[in-house]
Structure formats: structure tokens, C-alpha cells
Short mmCIF file of C-alpha atoms in Angstrom, two decimals:
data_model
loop_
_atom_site.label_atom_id
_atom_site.label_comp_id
_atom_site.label_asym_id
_atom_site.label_seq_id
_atom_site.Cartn_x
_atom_site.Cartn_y
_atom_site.Cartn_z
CA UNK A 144 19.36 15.45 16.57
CA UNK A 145 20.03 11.79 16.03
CA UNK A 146 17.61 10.28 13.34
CA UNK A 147 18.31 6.75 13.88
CA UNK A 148 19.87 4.49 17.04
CA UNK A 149 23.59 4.13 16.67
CA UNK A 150 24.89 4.01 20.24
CA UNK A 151 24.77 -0.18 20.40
CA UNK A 152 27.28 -2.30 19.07
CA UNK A 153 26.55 -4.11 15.76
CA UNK A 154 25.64 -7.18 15.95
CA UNK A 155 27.46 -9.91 13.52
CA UNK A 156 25.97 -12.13 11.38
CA UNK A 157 26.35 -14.71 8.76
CA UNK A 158 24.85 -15.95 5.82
CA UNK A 159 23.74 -19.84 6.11
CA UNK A 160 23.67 -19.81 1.90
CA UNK A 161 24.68 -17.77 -0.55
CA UNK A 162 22.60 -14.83 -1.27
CA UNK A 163 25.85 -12.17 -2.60
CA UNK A 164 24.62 -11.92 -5.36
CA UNK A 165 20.30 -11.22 -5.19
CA UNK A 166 21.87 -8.77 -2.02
CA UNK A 167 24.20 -6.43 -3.97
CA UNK A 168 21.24 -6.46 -6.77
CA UNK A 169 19.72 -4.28 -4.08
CA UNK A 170 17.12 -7.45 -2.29
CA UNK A 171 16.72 -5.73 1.37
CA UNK A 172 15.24 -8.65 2.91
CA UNK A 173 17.11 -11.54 4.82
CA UNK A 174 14.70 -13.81 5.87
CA UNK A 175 15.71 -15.67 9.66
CA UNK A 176 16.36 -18.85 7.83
CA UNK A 177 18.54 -17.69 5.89
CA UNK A 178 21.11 -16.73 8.74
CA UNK A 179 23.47 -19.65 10.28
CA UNK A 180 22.26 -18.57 13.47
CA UNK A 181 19.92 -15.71 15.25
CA UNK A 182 21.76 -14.28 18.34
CA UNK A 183 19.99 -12.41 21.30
CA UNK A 184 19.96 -8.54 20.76
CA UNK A 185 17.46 -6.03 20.68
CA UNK A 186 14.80 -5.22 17.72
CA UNK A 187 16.66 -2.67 15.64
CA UNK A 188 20.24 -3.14 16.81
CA UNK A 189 22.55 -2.14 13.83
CA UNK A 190 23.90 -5.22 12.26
CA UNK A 191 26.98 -6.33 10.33
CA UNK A 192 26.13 -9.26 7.68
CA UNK A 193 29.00 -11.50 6.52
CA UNK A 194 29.02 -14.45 3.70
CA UNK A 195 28.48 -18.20 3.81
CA UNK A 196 31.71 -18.91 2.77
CA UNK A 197 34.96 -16.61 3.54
CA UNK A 198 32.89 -14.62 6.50
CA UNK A 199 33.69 -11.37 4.68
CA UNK A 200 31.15 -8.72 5.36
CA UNK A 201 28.53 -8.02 2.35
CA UNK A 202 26.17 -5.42 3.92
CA UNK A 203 25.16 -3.51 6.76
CA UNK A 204 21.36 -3.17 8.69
CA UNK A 205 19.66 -3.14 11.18
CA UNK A 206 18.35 -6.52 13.24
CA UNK A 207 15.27 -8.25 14.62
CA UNK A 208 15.72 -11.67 15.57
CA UNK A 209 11.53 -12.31 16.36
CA UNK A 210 10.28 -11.16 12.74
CA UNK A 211 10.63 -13.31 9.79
CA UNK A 212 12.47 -10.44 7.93
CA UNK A 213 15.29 -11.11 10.57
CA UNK A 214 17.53 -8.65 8.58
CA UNK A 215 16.73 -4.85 6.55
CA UNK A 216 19.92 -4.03 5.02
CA UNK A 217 20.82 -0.19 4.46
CA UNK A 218 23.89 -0.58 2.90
CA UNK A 219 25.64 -2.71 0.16
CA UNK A 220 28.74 -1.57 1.37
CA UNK A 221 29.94 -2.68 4.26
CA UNK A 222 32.62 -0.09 5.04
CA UNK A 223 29.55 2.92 4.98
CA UNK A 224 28.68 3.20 8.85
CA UNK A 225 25.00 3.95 9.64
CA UNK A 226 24.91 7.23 10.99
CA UNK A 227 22.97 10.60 11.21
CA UNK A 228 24.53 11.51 7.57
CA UNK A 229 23.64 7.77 6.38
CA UNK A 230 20.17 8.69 7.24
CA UNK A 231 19.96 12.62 6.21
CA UNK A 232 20.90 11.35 2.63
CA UNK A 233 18.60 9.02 2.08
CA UNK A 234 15.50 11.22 3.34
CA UNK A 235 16.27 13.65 1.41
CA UNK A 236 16.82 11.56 -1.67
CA UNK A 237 13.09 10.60 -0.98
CA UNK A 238 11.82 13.94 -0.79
CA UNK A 239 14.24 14.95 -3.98
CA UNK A 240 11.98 11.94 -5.57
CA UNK A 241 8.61 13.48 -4.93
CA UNK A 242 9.91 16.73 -6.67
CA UNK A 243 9.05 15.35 -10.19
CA UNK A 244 5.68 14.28 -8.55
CA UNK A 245 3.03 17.12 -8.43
CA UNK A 246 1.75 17.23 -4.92
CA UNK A 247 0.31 20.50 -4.80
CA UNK A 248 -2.63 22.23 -6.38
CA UNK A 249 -4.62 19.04 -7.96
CA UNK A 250 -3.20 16.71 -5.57
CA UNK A 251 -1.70 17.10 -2.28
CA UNK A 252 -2.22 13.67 -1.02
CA UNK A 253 0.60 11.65 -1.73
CA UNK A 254 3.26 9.07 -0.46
CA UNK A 255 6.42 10.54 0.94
CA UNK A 256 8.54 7.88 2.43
CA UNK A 257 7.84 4.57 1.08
CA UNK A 258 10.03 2.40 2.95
CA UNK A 259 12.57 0.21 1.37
CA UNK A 260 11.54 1.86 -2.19
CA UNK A 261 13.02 5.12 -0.67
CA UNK A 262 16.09 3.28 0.81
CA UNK A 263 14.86 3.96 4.39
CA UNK A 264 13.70 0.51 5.52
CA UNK A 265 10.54 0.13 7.48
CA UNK A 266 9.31 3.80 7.28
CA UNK A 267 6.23 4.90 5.67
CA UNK A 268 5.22 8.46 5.64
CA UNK A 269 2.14 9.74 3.69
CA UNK A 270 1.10 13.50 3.22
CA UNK A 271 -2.27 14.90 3.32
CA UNK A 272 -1.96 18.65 2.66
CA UNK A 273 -0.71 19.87 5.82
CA UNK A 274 -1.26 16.62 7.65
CA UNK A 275 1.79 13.58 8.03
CA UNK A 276 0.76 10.47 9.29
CA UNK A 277 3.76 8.45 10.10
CA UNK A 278 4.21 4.65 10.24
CA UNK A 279 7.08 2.07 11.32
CA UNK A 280 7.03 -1.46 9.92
CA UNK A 281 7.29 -3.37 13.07
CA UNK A 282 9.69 -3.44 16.05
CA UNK A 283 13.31 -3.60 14.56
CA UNK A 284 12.14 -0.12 12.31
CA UNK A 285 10.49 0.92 15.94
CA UNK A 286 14.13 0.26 17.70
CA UNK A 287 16.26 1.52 14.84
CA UNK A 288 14.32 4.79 13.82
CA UNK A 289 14.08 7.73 16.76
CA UNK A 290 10.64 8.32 15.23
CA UNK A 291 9.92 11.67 17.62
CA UNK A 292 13.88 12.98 15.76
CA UNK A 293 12.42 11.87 12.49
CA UNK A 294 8.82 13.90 12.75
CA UNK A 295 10.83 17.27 13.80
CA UNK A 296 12.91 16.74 10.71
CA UNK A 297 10.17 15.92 8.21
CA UNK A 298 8.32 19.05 9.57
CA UNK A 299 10.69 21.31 9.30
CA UNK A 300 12.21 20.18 5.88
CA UNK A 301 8.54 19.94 4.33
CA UNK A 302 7.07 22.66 6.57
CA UNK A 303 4.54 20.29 8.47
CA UNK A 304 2.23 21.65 10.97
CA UNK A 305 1.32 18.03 11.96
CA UNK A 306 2.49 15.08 12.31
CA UNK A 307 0.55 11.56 13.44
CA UNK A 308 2.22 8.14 14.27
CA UNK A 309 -0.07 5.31 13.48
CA UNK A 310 1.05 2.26 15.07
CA UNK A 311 1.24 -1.20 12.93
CA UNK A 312 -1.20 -3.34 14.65
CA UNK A 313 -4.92 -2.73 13.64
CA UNK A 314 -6.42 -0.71 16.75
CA UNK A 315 -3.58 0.16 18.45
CA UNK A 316 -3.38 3.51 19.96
CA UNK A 317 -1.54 6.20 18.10
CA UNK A 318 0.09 9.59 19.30
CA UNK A 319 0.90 13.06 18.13
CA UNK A 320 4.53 13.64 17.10
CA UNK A 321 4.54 17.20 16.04
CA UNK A 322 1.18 19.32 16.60
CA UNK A 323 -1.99 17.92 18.16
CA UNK A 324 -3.63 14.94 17.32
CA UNK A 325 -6.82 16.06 14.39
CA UNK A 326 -10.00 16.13 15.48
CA UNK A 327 -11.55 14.96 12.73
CA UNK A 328 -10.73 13.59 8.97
CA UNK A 329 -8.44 15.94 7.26
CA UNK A 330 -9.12 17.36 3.95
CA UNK A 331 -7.19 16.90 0.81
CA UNK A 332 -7.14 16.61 -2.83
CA UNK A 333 -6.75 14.04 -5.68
CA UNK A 334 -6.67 15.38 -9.07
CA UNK A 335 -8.68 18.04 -8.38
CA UNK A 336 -11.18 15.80 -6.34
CA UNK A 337 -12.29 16.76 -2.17
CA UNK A 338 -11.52 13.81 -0.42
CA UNK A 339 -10.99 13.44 4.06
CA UNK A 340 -8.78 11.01 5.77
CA UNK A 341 -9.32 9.84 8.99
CA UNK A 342 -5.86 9.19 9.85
CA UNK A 343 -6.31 8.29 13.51
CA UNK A 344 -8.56 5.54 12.84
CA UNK A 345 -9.06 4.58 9.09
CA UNK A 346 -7.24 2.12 7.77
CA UNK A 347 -3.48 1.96 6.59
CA UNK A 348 -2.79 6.06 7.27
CA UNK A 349 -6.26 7.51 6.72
CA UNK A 350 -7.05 6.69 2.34
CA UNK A 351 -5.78 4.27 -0.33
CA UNK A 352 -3.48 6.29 -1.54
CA UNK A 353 -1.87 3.58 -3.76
CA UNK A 354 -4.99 3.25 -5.51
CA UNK A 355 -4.44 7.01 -7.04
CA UNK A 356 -3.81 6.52 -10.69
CA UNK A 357 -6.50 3.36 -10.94
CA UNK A 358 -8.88 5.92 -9.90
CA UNK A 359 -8.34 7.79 -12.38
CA UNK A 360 -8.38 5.21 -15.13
CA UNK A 361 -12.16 4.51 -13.86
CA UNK A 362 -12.97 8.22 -14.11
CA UNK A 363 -11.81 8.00 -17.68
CA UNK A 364 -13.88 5.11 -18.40
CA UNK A 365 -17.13 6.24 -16.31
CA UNK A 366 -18.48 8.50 -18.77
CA UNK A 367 -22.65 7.29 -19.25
CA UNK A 368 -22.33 4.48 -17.45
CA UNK A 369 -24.06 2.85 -14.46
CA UNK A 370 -21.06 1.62 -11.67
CA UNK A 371 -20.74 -0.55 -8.72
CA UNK A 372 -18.03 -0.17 -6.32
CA UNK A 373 -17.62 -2.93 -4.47
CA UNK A 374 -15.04 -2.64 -1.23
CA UNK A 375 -15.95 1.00 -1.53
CA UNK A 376 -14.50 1.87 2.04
CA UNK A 377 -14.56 5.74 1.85
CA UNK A 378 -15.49 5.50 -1.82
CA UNK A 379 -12.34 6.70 -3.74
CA UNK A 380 -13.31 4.80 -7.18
CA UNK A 381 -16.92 5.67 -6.40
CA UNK A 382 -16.26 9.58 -6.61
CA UNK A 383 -13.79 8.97 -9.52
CA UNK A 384 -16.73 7.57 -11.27
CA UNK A 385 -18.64 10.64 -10.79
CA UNK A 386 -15.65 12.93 -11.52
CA UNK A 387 -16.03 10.92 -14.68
CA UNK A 388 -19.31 11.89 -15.83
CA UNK A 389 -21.15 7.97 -14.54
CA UNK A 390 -24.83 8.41 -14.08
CA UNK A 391 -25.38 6.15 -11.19
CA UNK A 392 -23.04 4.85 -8.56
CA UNK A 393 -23.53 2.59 -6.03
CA UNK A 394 -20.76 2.24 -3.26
CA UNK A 395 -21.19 -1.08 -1.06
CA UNK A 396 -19.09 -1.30 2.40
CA UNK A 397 -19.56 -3.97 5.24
CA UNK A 398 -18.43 -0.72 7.40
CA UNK A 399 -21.58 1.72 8.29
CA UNK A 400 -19.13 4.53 8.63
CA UNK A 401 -17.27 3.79 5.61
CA UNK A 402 -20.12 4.40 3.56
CA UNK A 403 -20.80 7.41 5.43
CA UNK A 404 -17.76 8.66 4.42
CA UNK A 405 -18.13 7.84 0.79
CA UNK A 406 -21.59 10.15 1.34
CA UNK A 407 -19.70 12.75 2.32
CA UNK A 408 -17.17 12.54 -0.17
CA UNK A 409 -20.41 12.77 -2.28
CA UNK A 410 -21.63 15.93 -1.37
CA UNK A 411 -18.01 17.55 -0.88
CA UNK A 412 -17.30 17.22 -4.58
CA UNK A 413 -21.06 18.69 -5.76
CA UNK A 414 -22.27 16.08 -7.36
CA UNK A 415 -26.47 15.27 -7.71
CA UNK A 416 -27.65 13.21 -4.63
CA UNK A 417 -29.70 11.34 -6.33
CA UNK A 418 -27.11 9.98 -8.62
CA UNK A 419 -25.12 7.93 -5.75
CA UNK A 420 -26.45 5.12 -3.13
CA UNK A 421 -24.47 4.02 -0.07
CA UNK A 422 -25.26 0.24 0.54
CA UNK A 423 -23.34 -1.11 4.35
CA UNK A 424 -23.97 -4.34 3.65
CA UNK A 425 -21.25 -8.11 3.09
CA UNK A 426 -20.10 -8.27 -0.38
CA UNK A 427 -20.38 -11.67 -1.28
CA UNK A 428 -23.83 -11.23 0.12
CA UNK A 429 -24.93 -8.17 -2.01
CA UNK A 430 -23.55 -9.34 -5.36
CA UNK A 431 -25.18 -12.68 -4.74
CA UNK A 432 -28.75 -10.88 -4.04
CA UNK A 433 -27.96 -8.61 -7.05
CA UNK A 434 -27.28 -11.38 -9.10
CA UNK A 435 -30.39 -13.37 -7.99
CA UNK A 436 -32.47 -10.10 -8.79
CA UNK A 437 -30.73 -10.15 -12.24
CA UNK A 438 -29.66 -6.58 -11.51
CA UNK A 439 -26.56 -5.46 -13.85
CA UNK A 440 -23.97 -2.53 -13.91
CA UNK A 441 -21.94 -1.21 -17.09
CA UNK A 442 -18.56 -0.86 -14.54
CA UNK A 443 -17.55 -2.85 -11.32
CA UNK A 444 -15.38 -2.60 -9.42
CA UNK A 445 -14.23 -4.92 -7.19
CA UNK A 446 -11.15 -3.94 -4.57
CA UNK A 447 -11.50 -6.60 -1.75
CA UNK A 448 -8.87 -6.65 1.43
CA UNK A 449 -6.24 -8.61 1.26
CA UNK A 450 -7.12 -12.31 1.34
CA UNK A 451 -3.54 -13.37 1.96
CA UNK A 452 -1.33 -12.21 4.96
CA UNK A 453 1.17 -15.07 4.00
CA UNK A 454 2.24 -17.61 1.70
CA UNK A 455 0.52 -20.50 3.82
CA UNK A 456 -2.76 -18.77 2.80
CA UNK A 457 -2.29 -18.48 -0.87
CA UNK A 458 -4.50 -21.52 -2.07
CA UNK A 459 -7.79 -20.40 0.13
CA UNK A 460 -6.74 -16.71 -1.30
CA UNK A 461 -6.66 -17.73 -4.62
CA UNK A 462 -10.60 -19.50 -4.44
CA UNK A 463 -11.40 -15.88 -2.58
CA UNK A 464 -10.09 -14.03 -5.31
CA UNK A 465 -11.88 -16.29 -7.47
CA UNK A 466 -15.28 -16.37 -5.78
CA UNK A 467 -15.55 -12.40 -6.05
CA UNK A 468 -14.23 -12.24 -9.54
CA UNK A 469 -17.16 -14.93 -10.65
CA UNK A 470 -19.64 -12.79 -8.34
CA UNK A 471 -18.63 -9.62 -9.98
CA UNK A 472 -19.05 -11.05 -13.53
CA UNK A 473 -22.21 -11.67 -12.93
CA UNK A 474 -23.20 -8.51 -12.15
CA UNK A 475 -21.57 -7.27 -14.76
CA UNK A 476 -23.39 -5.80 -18.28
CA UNK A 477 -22.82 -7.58 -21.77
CA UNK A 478 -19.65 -5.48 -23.21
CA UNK A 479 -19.73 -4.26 -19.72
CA UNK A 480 -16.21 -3.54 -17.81
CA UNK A 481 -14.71 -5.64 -14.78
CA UNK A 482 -12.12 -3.96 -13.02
CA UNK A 483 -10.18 -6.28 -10.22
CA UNK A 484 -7.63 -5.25 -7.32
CA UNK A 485 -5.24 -7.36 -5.35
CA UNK A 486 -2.63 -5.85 -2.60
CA UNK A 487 -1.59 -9.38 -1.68
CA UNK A 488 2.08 -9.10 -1.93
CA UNK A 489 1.68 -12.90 -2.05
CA UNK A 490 -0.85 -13.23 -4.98
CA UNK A 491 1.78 -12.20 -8.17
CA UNK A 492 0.47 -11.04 -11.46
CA UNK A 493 0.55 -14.23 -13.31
CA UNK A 494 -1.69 -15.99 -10.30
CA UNK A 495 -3.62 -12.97 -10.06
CA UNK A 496 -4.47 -13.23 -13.99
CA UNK A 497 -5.44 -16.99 -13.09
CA UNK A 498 -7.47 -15.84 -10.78
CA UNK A 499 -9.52 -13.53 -13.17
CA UNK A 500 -9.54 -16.18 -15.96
CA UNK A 501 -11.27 -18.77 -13.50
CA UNK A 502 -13.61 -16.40 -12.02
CA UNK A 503 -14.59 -15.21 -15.22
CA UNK A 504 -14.81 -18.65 -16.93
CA UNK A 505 -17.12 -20.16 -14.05
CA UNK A 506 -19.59 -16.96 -14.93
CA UNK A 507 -19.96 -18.80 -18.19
CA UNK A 508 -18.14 -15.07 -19.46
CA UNK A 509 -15.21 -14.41 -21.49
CA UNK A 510 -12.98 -11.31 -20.62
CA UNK A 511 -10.63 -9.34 -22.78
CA UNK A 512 -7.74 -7.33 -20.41
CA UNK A 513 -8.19 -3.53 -21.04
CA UNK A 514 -5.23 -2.46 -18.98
CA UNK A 515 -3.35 -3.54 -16.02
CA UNK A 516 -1.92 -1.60 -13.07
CA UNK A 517 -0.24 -1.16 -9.72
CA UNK A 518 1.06 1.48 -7.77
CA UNK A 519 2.01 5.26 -8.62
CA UNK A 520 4.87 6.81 -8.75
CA UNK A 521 5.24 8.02 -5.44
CA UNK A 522 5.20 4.39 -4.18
CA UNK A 523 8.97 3.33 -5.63
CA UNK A 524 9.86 -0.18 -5.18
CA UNK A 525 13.61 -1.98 -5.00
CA UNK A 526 13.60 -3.52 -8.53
CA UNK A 527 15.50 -6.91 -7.01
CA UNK A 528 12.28 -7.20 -4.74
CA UNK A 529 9.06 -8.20 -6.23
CA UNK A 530 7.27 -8.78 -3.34
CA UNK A 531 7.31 -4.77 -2.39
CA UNK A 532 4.92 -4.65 -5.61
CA UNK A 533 2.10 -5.76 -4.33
CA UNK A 534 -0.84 -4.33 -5.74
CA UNK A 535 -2.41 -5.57 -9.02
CA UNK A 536 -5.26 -3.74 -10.81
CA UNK A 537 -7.22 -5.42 -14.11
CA UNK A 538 -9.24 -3.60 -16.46
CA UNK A 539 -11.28 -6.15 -18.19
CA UNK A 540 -14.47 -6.11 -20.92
CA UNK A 541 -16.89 -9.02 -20.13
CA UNK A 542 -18.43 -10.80 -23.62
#
């Protein structure tokens, strides 16, 4: 059962620079102008990359001559062919990983490919108890990964039921890969929590996932306190909150069925109805009435989308960033807490902080950082690339 695509003919290519060195660091990513030149072949044809200088190989990968990330490498070592056994080892070095992770009683909604972090470039597979929803970064992981041969050997190796494909662009049609497609949102847990995930036609696979151990640093600082979750979607933070003991929460969502969802989530976990209001209503349009009203929270929590898709629309993503930091400061109590999200891979820390500073400042508040996060451990990242960090969390107190 072949896992990936092996039956072309690698395609050569060189180096227009010299990159050796951030490459055998373990950097995946050669971007198109980085190559001398981008010759015709398929998305995901197995490729052969040599030097800028003696043409002596340096890696191996696979090839997509129409996306910026011309070239994923697999392989440091040039004389290690991509095969079935290339590919059998590193899945199950992924799924060795998530054996120090619990994903079962408390939690058994978790990350199990993570893509380049796993050393299998392009794939992302996330579990939701007996639920898979696979997903393939684009068309060179499409042409190189035999994604039907990779669901039968996920299933049977982590005794799957079901497996979904989701498809990359927003809206596009997915497909079942090993089962029937669900019916409706599957049910799983998060430390102990009920959550659902619609993962035919929520966002990313179905649930933040990512967002796992930031939501449960706001259920350990939710204890007596009023909180606003802003960006609720299907209101993850919001039933953290009341995990944590908050006495009101109020989850705002420009999505009617998001907030829905965050209902439900509600009433799954037991908690009083009367202690959580769903608001579908624009952000910057609810904090702004809130603030006019002079209404104020003791936690908020702001976790906008990402504001920028790529590095040409960093500056308006940085006055976005710092437009809903400065609305959420307003909102927020004297010796209240701020907390902040970013999953722009483009927005680093540093900016990110920037971004909080100014937004604060302009509130005519000062802010002292609490704690700062990211991603758990079942999201690994390749050390040599930042970039595959992307999400930022900020715990801050407001003077």
C-alpha cells in the first residue's frame, strides 16, 4: 500500500544562494526565489536539491513550482530515497510522539500529525475521539501524499472508525476517506470538558485545538470573576471560564451558529443558564458599544482571526492587532486581566508585544505580562523554523 507517490522521476534542482547551512539545521522550506530556476513538473513530484556552488546534492523533497514554498524537503541526506519505509518511519515517529501526550480519558482531542513538526511535510491530522479529520497543505502535499493509502493506515494503526479529508480552501467540498461522512458535530473531551466539532464545516478541522493549554490557563484564572470572550467561535475559552468557577460569561461571535454552538457547549458541560450570554454580533462593534455604555469585565479575552495571510499585510495587521487590543482595554476592569491571541505566523512575538504595548498605551492603561504562550505539545515545530510557531497568547493585568 504505497503511502506516498514515488513512481516519477525526481526532479533536479539548484540552489540560487547558499542556504547549506539554515537546511541541514533542519529549515524545510525553500522558497521559489531561492532556486536558480523553476522547471515544469507536476505538484508533488519528488525532488533532488543541489548547492549554489559545486552542484552537489544537499537534500531531498518533494516539488511545486506554483506555491511560494517551491520546495518541502524530507530528507537532509541526500542518499535516503523517499519511499514507503521513508514514510512508515516518520508516521510512526509521530504517533510514538503523542504517546507521552495523554489523549484519552480527560482529553481525547488532540493533534496527531502536525506537518513539518512531525517530519511529514504538508500533512495535518487531528483526532477527535473516534473521529480523524485529515488535511493536506496545498497541491504539492495533495500530489506527493496518496491521502486515501494514508487514511487506511492511520485507521488501522490508531484503530479509527472514521476518517474525514477537509480540503485547504475555505468552502471547498470535503469527502469521507475511511467510514461515512458524520452527520453532525462529533463529541469529545478537553480536560475533562464536553466539547463537539463540526469537522465538515467548522473552521480549520472542526475546534481550535492549538488553543488547548491557553484554555486552561483562563480556567485557572476565572475563579469569581465576570469574562468576555471575544472571537468566541464555538466558545472554547468561554466554557474554560466556567470550568473555572467565573460567574458570568459572555461569548461574542459575528457567526449566529458559532454562538449557538458555544450554547450548546453550555448546557453539555452543566453549567447554570443564567450564568452565560451568547452575543452574534461584529467585535469592534460590540466592544465599542460596551465601552460607550461604560460596561467592564474582570477577564477578556480577545482571540481575533488572523489579520495577516502574508508579509505584505503586516503593517495594516499590526494597527488591527492594535485597534482590538485598545478596544479590549477598555473594557477591561481596574486590576482586571487582558488576555491577547495571534496565529499570524507573520506577526512574531516581539511585534506582537508591540502590538499589546500600543494598544494598551492608547487606552490611557498600563499592562503588566502575566504569562505568555503558544501551542501545546502535540503541535511540535522544526526548531530552525520560526515561522511554524505561529500562535502567540498574552496574559496581561491592566492598571
Amino acid at each position: 500500500m504505497p503511502l506516498i507517490e514515488v513512481s516519477s522521476t525526481p526532479v533536479v534542482l539548484r540552489l540560487n544562494r547558499d542556504l547549506v547551512r539554515l537546511i541541514k539545521r533542519g529549515n524545510p522550506w525553500v522558497y521559489a526565489d531561492a532556486l536558480r530556476e523553476l522547471p515544469r513538473a507536476p505538484a508533488g513530484t519528488p525532488a533532488v536539491l543541489l548547492d549554489n556552488r559545486k552542484g552537489q546534492a544537499v537534500a531531498r523533497g518533494f516539488y511545486d513550482p506554483r506555491c511560494p514554498v517551491a520546495l518541502r524537503i524530507c530528507e537532509t541526506d541526500p542518499e535516503l530515497k523517499l519511499d514507503d519505509r521513508w514514510a512508515e518511519r516518520r508516521l510512526r515517529g509521530a504517533l510514538d510522539l503523542r504517546r507521552g501526550f495523554s489523549c484519552d480519558g480527560p482529553t481525547n482531542g488532540f493533534r496527531l500529525l502536525n506537518g513539518e513538526g512531525d517530519s511529514v511535510p504538508g500533512v495535518v491530522a487531528d483526532v477527535y475521539s473516534d473521529t480523524a479529520v485529515v488535511k493536506l497543505d496545498g497541491e504539492g502535499p495533495a500530489g506527493f501524499w496518496k491521502i486515501d493509502e494514508l487514511a487506511e493506515w492511520l485507521a488501522r494503526e490508531q484503530n479509527l472508525p472514521r476518517i474525514y479529508e477537509r480540503q485547504k480552501e475555505r468552502g471547498a467540498a470535503g469527502r469521507p476517506l475511511v467510514g461515512t461522512t458524520p452527520a453532525e458535530p462529533v463529541s469529545f473531551r478537553e480536560h475533562g470538558l464536553e466539547f463537539t466539532a463540526d469537522v465538515v464545516r467548522g473552521q480549520k478541522t472542526g475546534f481550535f485545538l492549538d488553543q488547548r493549554d491557553n484554555r486552561q490557563l483562563i480556567r485557572a484564572w476565572s475563579r469569581d470573576a465576570t469574562v468576555l470572550n471575544v472571537f468566541s467561535y464555538t466558545g472554547g475559552f468561554s466554557i474554560a471560564a466556567g470550568a473555572g468557577g467565573a460567574t458570568q460569561v459572555t461569548s461574542v461571535d459575528v457567526a449566529p451558529a458559532a454562538i449557538e454552538a458555544a450554547n450548546t457547549h453550555w448546557r453539555l458541560n452543566g453549567f447554570p443558564a443564567d450564568q452565560h450570554t451568547g452575543v452574534a454580533a461584529d467585535a469592534f462593534e460590540f466592544l465599542a458599544q460596551a465601552s460607550s455604555e461604560k460596561r467592564r469585565w474582570q477577564l477578556v479575552v480577545l482571540d481575533p482571526p488572523s489579520f495577516a495571510p502574508n508579509r505584505e499585510s503586516v503593517p495594516k495587521a499590526k494597527s488591527a492587532y492594535q485597534n482590538v487590543i485598545e478596544a479590549g482595554a477598555r473594557v477591561t476592569a481596574r486590576q482586571g486581566l487582558l488576555a491577547v491571541a495571534s496565529c499570524s505566523s507573520h506577526i512574531d512575538l516581539p511585534m506582537f508585544l508591540e502590538c499589546c504595548e500600543e494598544g494598551i498605551s492608547r487606552a490611557r492603561r498600563r499592562g503588566t505580562v502575566i504569562n505568555v504562550g503558544g501551542q501545546p505539545t502535540d503541535h511540535p515545530t522544526p526548531l530552525a523554523l520560526p515561522e511554524f510557531r505561529y500562535l502567540k497568547f498574552v496574559l496581561l493585568r491592566l492598571d
